Each structure stands twice: as structure tokens, then as C-alpha cells.
Amino acid sequence: AQRVTQPEKLLSVFKGAPVELKCNYSYSGSPELFWYVQYSRQRLQLLLRHISRESIKGFTADLNKGETSFHLKKPFAQEEDSAMYYCALRSGGSNYKLTFGKGTLLTVNP
Amino acid sequence: GAVVSQHPSWVICKSGTSVKIECRSLDFQATTMFWYRQFPKQSLMLMATSNEGSKATYEQGVEKDKFLINHASLTLSTLTVTSAHPEDSSFYICSASGSGNEQFFGPGTRLTVL
């Protein structure tokens, strides 16, 4: 069975500080991993996916198969980054369903 | 980008009644739609996956007779909570995916059963 673990429920940093949101996964196949973000009173939206290897809003995430991790990082946090962040794993097959971690609430203080 | 809407955004109903929630893809054809449930301060739990024109696939522990899902067209899926009880109160979120397989999420529906 696939599982996504986000060990931190809450993470608080000051503006300009580096931030890392942790995500570990377990999956027997070849994983597709994503980070979703949910700003206050807004819908869930895709932040980035590992296959794109892109940086979105200054965030990056590298898939480490050896450590089964997909941590989300940003070198200098901004107040507008305050949101709920969910790591998700997509299984293969015809339906591509997502398994979400429990989420980490990031608060960036001024 | 692709837009998914849900209606209603919130609903309050009496225990024992049924409630229907609609999920629409506004500008793309959704071959697959997903229904999630989110408890306060918790993650999204997938309830079921539906493909247009076929029966939904429910996750383990989800009662298919209680949560009826219909995906009759490429732009509309409905979730009906039958004989609702207070423990069914939750935030229900749908997502839709088309040819690109990316899931686009609706804004969610807050259900409160009195």
C-alpha cells in the first residue's frame, strides 16, 4: 500500500529564513510525487511535480529515491507563502489516483 | 487554467435527508472525477473515483450505498449523501482530470447535518 508521511503538522519561520517541508513516501512502484498548496479560503492547487524539475514561486523539491523523500524547500520564505502544504503520491494504472499526506501548515512571520 | 466548480458551496440539512453535491469541469472534458472528504485540520481522503459513463470505484471503507456517485457526462459528476447523519458532516471536495491527467480541484462543499 502506498503512504505519504508529512511529519510536521505545523512549521513556523520568519520572513527571509529558509524553509523545508518534509515528505516521505512508501510505494512499491515508480512514484510520481507532487506538492499541493492551499492558501487560506482557497482551493487546493498544484504547486509542483517532481517530473517537471521546476521551481515555482521559489520552491523546489527533489525526489530522493534512496531516502524515499520529496522535501519542499525555499531559501527565503515570504509572508505570502503562509499556507497549508500537502505532499501527494500518484499511483499508476488507469485512474491515477492521489494519496495525500496529512499536510503541513506553514506560517511565515514578519 | 482548468476550472472546476462545485455546487452548493455549503449546505445544512436535517438528519435522515439526502443531499446532492455537483461537480462541474467548466472548460475541459473530465474523463475522470474524484471525490474526497476532508475533516477539520486533516488531509483529503479519497472516497471514490468515477469515469464518465461507468460505475464509480469506491475506496475501502466507503459505503457505496450511502455515497452515490454519478458521472453521466464529461463535465458533470454528482455525489449524493443519502440518509445523512451528523457524522457525515464534513468538507467534500471533488477534482477532475482530462487528457493531461493532472487533477484540478473544486472549491469544496461544506456539509452540516443537524
XYZ file of N, CA and C in Angstrom:
672
model
N 0.850 -1.193 0.000
C 0.000 0.000 0.000
C 0.887 1.245 0.000
N 0.391 2.263 -0.654
C 1.183 3.489 -0.713
C 0.837 4.396 0.456
N 1.827 5.150 0.889
C 1.620 6.038 2.026
C 2.496 7.262 1.879
N 1.988 8.381 2.329
C 2.735 9.635 2.312
C 2.761 10.184 3.729
N 3.946 10.511 4.200
C 4.100 10.993 5.573
C 4.685 12.396 5.575
N 3.970 13.288 6.225
C 4.494 14.624 6.471
C 4.611 14.748 7.980
N 5.809 14.690 8.496
C 5.979 14.587 9.951
C 5.608 15.832 10.733
N 5.618 16.980 10.059
C 5.338 18.235 10.769
C 3.934 18.720 10.453
N 3.115 18.862 11.501
C 1.787 19.448 11.299
C 1.887 20.948 11.127
N 2.787 21.535 11.891
C 2.946 22.992 11.898
C 4.412 23.342 11.710
N 4.651 24.398 10.960
C 6.011 24.894 10.785
C 5.944 26.411 10.752
N 6.733 27.018 11.601
C 6.714 28.477 11.693
C 8.122 29.012 11.484
N 8.264 29.951 10.568
C 9.570 30.553 10.296
C 9.390 32.065 10.173
N 10.502 32.761 10.203
C 10.458 34.200 9.983
C 10.722 34.499 8.514
N 10.191 35.616 8.088
C 10.381 36.070 6.716
C 11.872 36.149 6.408
N 12.241 35.613 5.242
C 13.629 35.622 4.830
C 14.420 34.402 5.254
N 13.854 33.615 6.126
C 14.536 32.405 6.576
C 14.296 31.270 5.582
N 15.198 30.289 5.552
C 14.959 29.128 4.683
C 13.859 28.249 5.279
N 13.171 27.567 4.406
C 12.106 26.671 4.880
C 12.218 25.341 4.150
N 11.965 24.286 4.904
C 11.934 22.944 4.325
C 10.753 22.191 4.901
N 9.878 21.759 4.047
C 8.729 20.952 4.462
C 9.031 19.513 4.058
N 8.981 18.642 5.044
C 9.398 17.266 4.806
C 8.257 16.383 4.293
N 8.653 15.461 3.437
C 7.698 14.486 2.906
C 8.442 13.187 2.652
N 7.940 12.113 3.196
C 8.459 10.778 2.909
C 7.334 9.915 2.370
N 7.692 8.948 1.573
C 6.664 8.122 0.958
C 7.057 6.660 0.993
N 6.060 5.821 0.848
C 6.323 4.406 0.619
C 5.426 3.955 -0.520
N 6.044 3.316 -1.480
C 5.313 2.876 -2.676
C 6.154 1.828 -3.368
N 5.522 0.767 -3.785
C 6.271 -0.349 -4.358
C 6.682 -0.096 -5.807
N 5.971 0.786 -6.469
C 6.267 1.045 -7.872
C 7.151 2.266 -8.057
N 7.116 2.811 -9.258
C 7.858 4.028 -9.543
C 6.948 5.216 -9.239
N 7.306 6.048 -8.260
C 6.360 7.066 -7.807
C 6.346 8.329 -8.663
N 5.178 8.942 -8.666
C 5.048 10.313 -9.165
C 4.664 11.163 -7.968
N 5.440 12.171 -7.686
C 5.192 12.946 -6.474
C 4.885 14.391 -6.780
N 4.026 14.959 -5.928
C 3.537 16.314 -6.128
C 3.522 17.070 -4.799
N 3.578 18.363 -4.918
C 3.264 19.239 -3.788
C 2.070 20.102 -4.191
N 1.056 20.092 -3.313
C -0.112 20.945 -3.498
C -0.117 21.991 -2.388
N -0.693 23.142 -2.690
C -0.782 24.208 -1.700
C -2.223 24.683 -1.608
N -2.616 25.019 -0.394
C -3.966 25.554 -0.175
C -3.834 26.822 0.660
N -3.998 27.957 0.007
C -3.976 29.232 0.719
C -5.312 29.406 1.443
N -5.309 30.283 2.414
C -6.492 30.483 3.241
C -7.721 30.785 2.383
N -8.772 30.032 2.601
C -10.046 30.223 1.911
C -9.970 30.012 0.390
N -8.962 29.279 -0.058
C -8.863 28.990 -1.482
C -8.821 27.480 -1.705
N -9.005 27.109 -2.937
C -8.986 25.684 -3.254
C -7.560 25.156 -3.344
N -7.474 23.857 -3.296
C -6.193 23.182 -3.427
C -5.666 23.388 -4.845
N -4.402 23.687 -4.961
C -3.814 23.861 -6.282
C -2.426 23.245 -6.337
N -2.083 22.804 -7.518
C -0.793 22.158 -7.722
C 0.321 23.189 -7.616
N 1.340 22.878 -6.824
C 2.494 23.759 -6.712
C 3.590 23.273 -7.658
N 3.998 22.027 -7.482
C 4.971 21.486 -8.416
C 4.950 19.962 -8.385
N 5.536 19.388 -9.408
C 5.605 17.930 -9.532
C 7.049 17.541 -9.800
N 7.427 16.363 -9.379
C 8.837 16.009 -9.439
C 9.331 15.817 -10.859
N 8.453 15.391 -11.746
C 8.924 15.117 -13.101
C 9.264 16.405 -13.858
N 8.725 17.514 -13.406
C 8.985 18.777 -14.096
C 10.322 19.371 -13.705
N 10.778 19.043 -12.513
C 12.043 19.568 -12.002
C 12.096 21.091 -12.149
N 11.004 21.733 -11.801
C 10.933 23.183 -11.966
C 10.899 23.869 -10.609
N 11.064 25.177 -10.642
C 10.948 25.980 -9.434
C 9.721 26.868 -9.592
N 8.817 26.764 -8.644
C 7.596 27.552 -8.686
C 7.548 28.425 -7.445
N 7.392 29.723 -7.634
C 7.340 30.677 -6.517
C 8.565 30.518 -5.615
N 9.679 30.111 -6.184
C 10.909 29.961 -5.422
C 11.053 28.623 -4.726
N 10.037 27.786 -4.820
C 10.068 26.458 -4.207
C 10.658 25.429 -5.161
N 11.417 24.507 -4.584
C 11.913 23.371 -5.335
C 11.729 22.109 -4.501
N 11.723 20.990 -5.168
C 11.628 19.710 -4.464
C 12.345 18.671 -5.304
N 13.185 17.912 -4.650
C 13.918 16.861 -5.355
C 13.501 15.501 -4.834
N 13.261 14.615 -5.750
C 12.911 13.254 -5.380
C 14.185 12.487 -5.048
N 14.238 11.958 -3.850
C 15.376 11.148 -3.410
C 14.871 9.731 -3.206
N 15.107 8.890 -4.193
C 14.569 7.527 -4.119
C 15.240 6.714 -3.034
N 16.513 7.000 -2.764
C 17.215 6.260 -1.731
C 16.621 6.498 -0.352
N 16.254 7.741 -0.110
C 15.661 8.099 1.177
C 14.146 8.138 1.103
N 13.588 7.820 -0.029
C 12.135 7.894 -0.279
C 11.576 9.203 0.258
N 12.186 10.279 -0.186
C 11.761 11.600 0.282
C 11.525 12.541 -0.885
N 10.726 13.556 -0.622
C 10.414 14.579 -1.620
C 10.176 15.878 -0.849
N 11.216 16.360 -0.231
C 11.086 17.536 0.622
C 10.965 18.814 -0.205
N 10.151 19.726 0.289
C 9.924 21.006 -0.395
C 10.781 22.084 0.274
N 11.492 22.852 -0.553
C 12.431 23.821 0.005
C 12.274 25.183 -0.644
N 12.570 26.192 0.160
C 12.639 27.557 -0.366
C 13.703 28.284 0.446
N 14.626 28.941 -0.227
C 15.735 29.551 0.520
C 15.332 30.762 1.358
N 14.354 31.526 0.876
C 13.959 32.732 1.606
C 12.427 32.805 1.648
N 11.867 32.475 2.773
C 10.411 32.439 2.883
C 9.813 33.846 2.871
N 8.630 33.947 2.278
C 7.877 35.197 2.234
C 6.562 35.022 2.999
N 6.028 36.132 3.479
C 4.779 36.049 4.248
C 3.666 35.420 3.422
N 3.652 35.690 2.125
C 2.591 35.145 1.274
C 2.727 33.635 1.043
N 3.803 33.048 1.534
C 3.946 31.591 1.445
C 3.155 30.875 2.539
N 2.642 31.621 3.483
C 1.857 31.017 4.565
C 0.651 30.298 3.967
N 0.566 29.015 4.222
C -0.497 28.193 3.625
C -0.369 26.776 4.153
N -1.310 25.956 3.729
C -1.259 24.525 4.030
C -0.617 23.840 2.839
N 0.352 22.991 3.086
C 1.052 22.306 2.014
C 0.849 20.800 2.151
N 0.460 20.184 1.050
C 0.229 18.749 1.026
C 1.171 18.088 0.023
N 1.813 17.047 0.476
C 2.589 16.203 -0.415
C 1.678 15.086 -0.895
N 1.794 14.704 -2.147
C 0.913 13.673 -2.681
C 1.673 12.749 -3.609
N 1.223 11.504 -3.622
C 1.823 10.481 -4.476
C 0.757 9.976 -5.429
N 1.104 9.858 -6.670
C 0.147 9.345 -7.635
C 0.553 7.943 -8.061
N -0.414 7.034 -7.970
C -0.139 5.674 -8.371
C -0.355 5.532 -9.867
N 0.135 4.456 -10.407
C -0.049 4.202 -11.818
C -1.417 3.619 -12.090
N -1.583 2.986 -13.179
C -2.893 2.451 -13.522
C -3.702 3.449 -14.293
N -4.924 3.080 -14.543
C -5.730 3.905 -15.443
C -6.353 5.118 -14.779
N -6.440 5.136 -13.466
C -7.146 6.230 -12.818
C -6.263 7.272 -12.165
N -5.001 6.981 -11.986
C -4.058 7.971 -11.463
C -4.537 8.629 -10.185
N -4.976 7.850 -9.231
C -5.469 8.475 -8.013
C -4.320 8.941 -7.135
N -4.608 9.984 -6.349
C -3.615 10.610 -5.482
C -3.794 10.173 -4.034
N -2.671 9.949 -3.386
C -2.672 9.716 -1.944
C -1.978 10.907 -1.310
N -2.673 11.567 -0.383
C -2.151 12.777 0.232
C -1.549 12.504 1.599
N -0.533 13.297 1.929
C -0.069 13.350 3.302
C -1.042 14.176 4.121
N -0.796 14.276 5.407
C -1.724 14.976 6.288
C -1.561 16.488 6.235
N -0.517 16.933 5.578
C -0.352 18.370 5.399
C 0.488 19.026 6.474
N 1.133 20.112 6.070
C 1.911 20.933 6.994
C 1.450 22.371 6.852
N 1.067 22.958 7.962
C 0.656 24.364 7.943
C 1.884 25.227 8.158
N 2.243 25.954 7.119
C 3.404 26.842 7.179
C 2.959 28.254 7.517
N 3.578 28.814 8.517
C 3.331 30.211 8.885
C 4.643 30.963 8.772
N 4.627 32.004 7.970
C 5.810 32.845 7.820
C 5.534 34.156 8.549
N 6.287 34.391 9.582
C 6.091 35.571 10.416
C 6.899 36.758 9.910
N 6.353 37.965 10.072
C 7.077 39.152 9.586
C 8.310 39.451 10.411
N -6.206 28.436 -16.920
C -6.128 27.068 -16.449
C -7.502 26.436 -16.351
N -7.516 25.143 -16.099
C -8.768 24.425 -15.994
C -9.509 24.784 -14.710
N -10.803 24.921 -14.813
C -11.612 25.336 -13.671
C -12.641 24.278 -13.341
N -12.739 23.993 -12.061
C -13.732 23.045 -11.565
C -14.608 23.773 -10.548
N -15.901 23.634 -10.711
C -16.802 24.284 -9.758
C -17.581 23.234 -8.977
N -18.045 23.627 -7.827
C -18.893 22.764 -7.004
C -20.098 23.564 -6.549
N -21.213 22.855 -6.475
C -22.431 23.491 -6.007
C -23.233 22.514 -5.168
N -23.709 22.909 -4.005
C -23.530 24.234 -3.412
C -22.173 24.359 -2.726
N -21.838 25.532 -2.279
C -20.580 25.711 -1.550
C -20.765 25.316 -0.086
N -21.984 25.416 0.388
C -22.284 24.910 1.716
C -23.749 24.510 1.779
N -24.037 23.556 2.641
C -25.424 23.096 2.792
C -25.623 22.591 4.200
N -26.783 22.908 4.727
C -27.187 22.419 6.041
C -28.454 21.609 5.840
N -28.482 20.424 6.395
C -29.670 19.605 6.212
C -30.014 18.876 7.506
N -31.217 18.349 7.543
C -31.668 17.595 8.720
C -31.211 16.152 8.603
N -31.024 15.537 9.719
C -30.642 14.138 9.758
C -31.714 13.285 9.075
N -31.266 12.365 8.234
C -32.202 11.491 7.537
C -32.523 11.930 6.125
N -32.180 13.144 5.779
C -32.444 13.619 4.419
C -31.241 13.326 3.528
N -31.461 13.491 2.219
C -30.388 13.267 1.249
C -29.922 14.591 0.669
N -28.669 14.659 0.354
C -28.078 15.893 -0.168
C -27.268 15.579 -1.414
N -27.464 16.377 -2.447
C -26.719 16.172 -3.690
C -25.721 17.303 -3.882
N -24.490 16.929 -4.215
C -23.436 17.906 -4.490
C -22.991 17.726 -5.935
N -22.897 18.835 -6.649
C -22.483 18.778 -8.046
C -21.041 19.234 -8.228
N -20.377 18.592 -9.155
C -19.014 18.961 -9.513
C -18.959 19.110 -11.028
N -18.539 20.270 -11.489
C -18.501 20.534 -12.926
C -17.122 20.988 -13.374
N -16.693 20.442 -14.513
C -15.494 20.969 -15.160
C -15.982 22.004 -16.175
N -15.536 23.239 -16.024
C -16.122 24.333 -16.785
C -15.520 24.518 -18.175
N -14.285 24.165 -18.338
C -13.656 24.475 -19.624
C -12.837 23.316 -20.170
N -13.115 22.118 -19.681
C -12.438 20.954 -20.251
C -13.312 19.734 -20.002
N -13.015 18.698 -20.717
C -13.761 17.454 -20.553
C -13.048 16.561 -19.553
N -13.762 16.222 -18.516
C -13.178 15.445 -17.432
C -13.514 13.965 -17.604
N -12.546 13.211 -18.046
C -12.788 11.778 -18.205
C -12.859 11.084 -16.853
N -12.169 11.647 -15.867
C -12.175 11.059 -14.539
C -12.430 12.148 -13.502
N -13.290 11.823 -12.552
C -13.534 12.740 -11.440
C -13.320 11.992 -10.132
N -12.833 12.714 -9.160
C -12.510 12.126 -7.866
C -13.286 12.866 -6.777
N -13.731 12.115 -5.797
C -14.406 12.731 -4.652
C -13.598 12.464 -3.389
N -13.340 13.548 -2.656
C -12.575 13.479 -1.416
C -13.420 14.006 -0.268
N -12.990 13.584 0.915
C -13.607 14.099 2.128
C -12.479 14.639 3.007
N -12.708 15.785 3.593
C -11.672 16.392 4.421
C -12.267 16.775 5.763
N -11.763 16.191 6.825
C -12.175 16.561 8.168
C -11.353 17.761 8.604
N -11.849 18.496 9.585
C -11.133 19.710 10.027
C -9.685 19.437 10.367
N -8.810 20.226 9.783
C -7.370 20.161 10.041
C -6.784 18.790 9.710
N -7.422 18.089 8.808
C -6.883 16.805 8.388
C -6.722 16.764 6.877
N -6.174 15.676 6.407
C -5.884 15.582 4.988
C -7.115 15.200 4.174
N -6.939 15.208 2.885
C -8.001 14.762 1.990
C -7.971 13.236 1.930
N -9.127 12.655 2.093
C -9.234 11.213 1.981
C -10.059 10.895 0.739
N -9.471 10.143 -0.169
C -10.191 9.795 -1.382
C -11.350 8.872 -1.044
N -12.523 9.226 -1.549
C -13.703 8.396 -1.327
C -13.939 7.475 -2.518
N -13.872 8.060 -3.698
C -14.188 7.274 -4.878
C -13.655 7.949 -6.131
N -13.505 7.141 -7.144
C -13.058 7.592 -8.462
C -14.134 7.236 -9.468
N -14.495 8.186 -10.290
C -15.515 7.866 -11.284
C -15.051 8.242 -12.674
N -15.315 7.344 -13.591
C -15.061 7.595 -15.002
C -16.389 7.792 -15.709
N -16.399 8.700 -16.632
C -17.635 9.041 -17.337
C -18.271 7.804 -17.942
N -19.527 7.631 -17.621
C -20.299 6.549 -18.205
C -20.150 5.197 -17.533
N -19.358 5.116 -16.480
C -19.223 3.825 -15.800
C -19.397 4.000 -14.301
N -19.506 2.881 -13.631
C -19.723 2.914 -12.187
C -18.480 3.412 -11.465
N -18.724 4.092 -10.357
C -17.604 4.607 -9.567
C -16.872 3.486 -8.847
N -15.602 3.704 -8.612
C -14.796 2.778 -7.823
C -14.594 3.395 -6.455
N -15.075 2.713 -5.434
C -15.023 3.260 -4.084
C -13.799 2.749 -3.334
N -13.285 3.603 -2.492
C -12.164 3.206 -1.643
C -12.681 2.325 -0.498
N -11.767 1.567 0.046
C -12.123 0.666 1.139
C -12.707 1.458 2.300
N -13.812 0.976 2.820
C -14.441 1.620 3.963
C -15.479 2.665 3.604
N -15.623 2.978 2.336
C -16.622 3.953 1.904
C -17.863 3.210 1.438
N -18.994 3.541 2.038
C -20.236 2.845 1.712
C -20.809 3.367 0.407
N -20.839 2.526 -0.600
C -21.309 2.981 -1.906
C -22.808 3.246 -1.930
N -23.549 2.601 -1.032
C -24.993 2.846 -0.999
C -25.323 4.134 -0.258
N -24.379 4.612 0.492
C -24.606 5.857 1.217
C -24.118 7.062 0.401
N -23.037 6.870 -0.275
C -22.453 7.952 -1.078
C -22.590 7.557 -2.550
N -23.674 8.019 -3.145
C -23.967 7.663 -4.524
C -23.279 8.630 -5.474
N -22.543 8.074 -6.393
C -21.811 8.912 -7.335
C -22.284 8.631 -8.746
N -22.558 9.712 -9.450
C -22.982 9.612 -10.838
C -22.086 10.497 -11.695
N -21.611 9.951 -12.782
C -20.739 10.722 -13.682
C -21.297 10.543 -15.089
N -22.412 11.202 -15.312
C -23.186 10.952 -16.523
C -22.640 11.666 -17.755
N -21.851 12.702 -17.554
C -21.317 13.411 -18.708
C -19.860 13.775 -18.453
N -19.210 14.263 -19.467
C -17.788 14.599 -19.340
C -17.540 15.892 -18.585
N -18.606 16.556 -18.169
C -18.414 17.797 -17.420
C -19.142 17.811 -16.087
N -19.804 16.729 -15.738
C -20.601 16.750 -14.508
C -20.532 15.425 -13.766
N -20.252 15.524 -12.482
C -20.367 14.378 -11.595
C -21.134 14.834 -10.363
N -21.930 13.947 -9.810
C -22.674 14.293 -8.603
C -22.390 13.285 -7.510
N -22.378 13.788 -6.291
C -22.259 12.955 -5.099
C -23.521 13.171 -4.286
N -24.243 12.104 -4.015
C -25.435 12.200 -3.186
C -25.176 11.493 -1.876
N -25.300 12.222 -0.796
C -25.183 11.643 0.536
C -26.593 11.258 0.961
N -26.849 9.973 1.038
C -28.206 9.519 1.340
C -28.375 9.318 2.844
N -29.579 9.619 3.307
C -29.912 9.465 4.726
C -28.773 10.008 5.593
N -28.503 11.262 5.415
C -27.360 11.880 6.089
C -27.510 11.887 7.605
N -26.391 11.716 8.277
C -26.347 11.774 9.732
C -25.276 12.769 10.151
N -25.325 13.212 11.390
C -24.328 14.222 11.824
C -22.886 13.815 11.563
N -22.589 12.530 11.619
C -21.201 12.105 11.387
C -20.772 12.255 9.931
N -21.750 12.517 9.055
C -21.421 12.771 7.647
C -21.015 14.219 7.420
N -21.185 15.035 8.435
C -20.784 16.441 8.313
C -19.286 16.506 8.020
N -18.974 17.221 6.972
C -17.575 17.261 6.545
C -17.441 18.251 5.384
N -16.237 18.342 4.881
C -15.937 19.156 3.700
C -15.697 18.181 2.562
N -16.496 18.279 1.528
C -16.391 17.360 0.397
C -15.788 18.116 -0.787
N -14.744 17.531 -1.339
C -14.020 18.169 -2.439
C -13.987 17.232 -3.637
N -14.220 17.795 -4.788
C -14.077 16.995 -6.000
C -12.869 17.494 -6.794
N -12.356 16.620 -7.613
C -11.339 17.024 -8.568
C -11.651 16.360 -9.896
N -11.116 16.938 -10.941
C -11.386 16.409 -12.266
C -10.097 16.378 -13.070
N -9.971 15.365 -13.878
C -8.805 15.294 -14.755
C -9.243 14.927 -16.153
N -8.530 15.506 -17.111
C -8.852 15.228 -18.501
C -7.735 14.456 -19.158
N -7.403 14.848 -20.340
C -6.399 14.100 -21.098
C -5.005 14.226 -20.506
N -4.755 15.316 -19.798
C -3.413 15.528 -19.261
C -3.150 14.820 -17.950
N -4.198 14.238 -17.374
C -4.109 13.506 -16.110
C -3.854 14.359 -14.872
N -3.608 15.633 -15.035
C -3.489 16.464 -13.843
C -4.866 16.644 -13.225
N -4.932 16.621 -11.900
C -6.206 16.806 -11.209
C -6.381 18.290 -10.866
N -7.557 18.793 -11.219
C -7.917 20.173 -10.870
C -9.029 20.098 -9.833
N -8.852 20.865 -8.781
C -9.730 20.728 -7.636
C -10.827 21.784 -7.607
N -11.986 21.347 -7.126
C -13.070 22.270 -6.883
C -12.860 22.974 -5.550
N -13.689 23.964 -5.258
C -13.534 24.743 -4.032
C -14.058 24.043 -2.789
N -14.763 22.952 -2.987
C -15.280 22.213 -1.843
C -16.698 22.587 -1.459
N -17.370 21.683 -0.778
C -18.726 21.890 -0.266
C -18.741 21.525 1.209
N -19.181 22.463 2.025
C -19.275 22.215 3.462
C -20.662 21.662 3.765
N -20.710 20.424 4.245
C -21.989 19.797 4.605
C -22.114 19.737 6.116
N -23.213 20.257 6.612
C -23.514 20.176 8.034
C -24.853 19.482 8.194
N -24.838 18.390 8.925
C -26.068 17.632 9.151
C -26.492 17.838 10.603
N -27.712 18.339 10.754
C -28.191 18.644 12.105
C -28.887 17.453 12.736
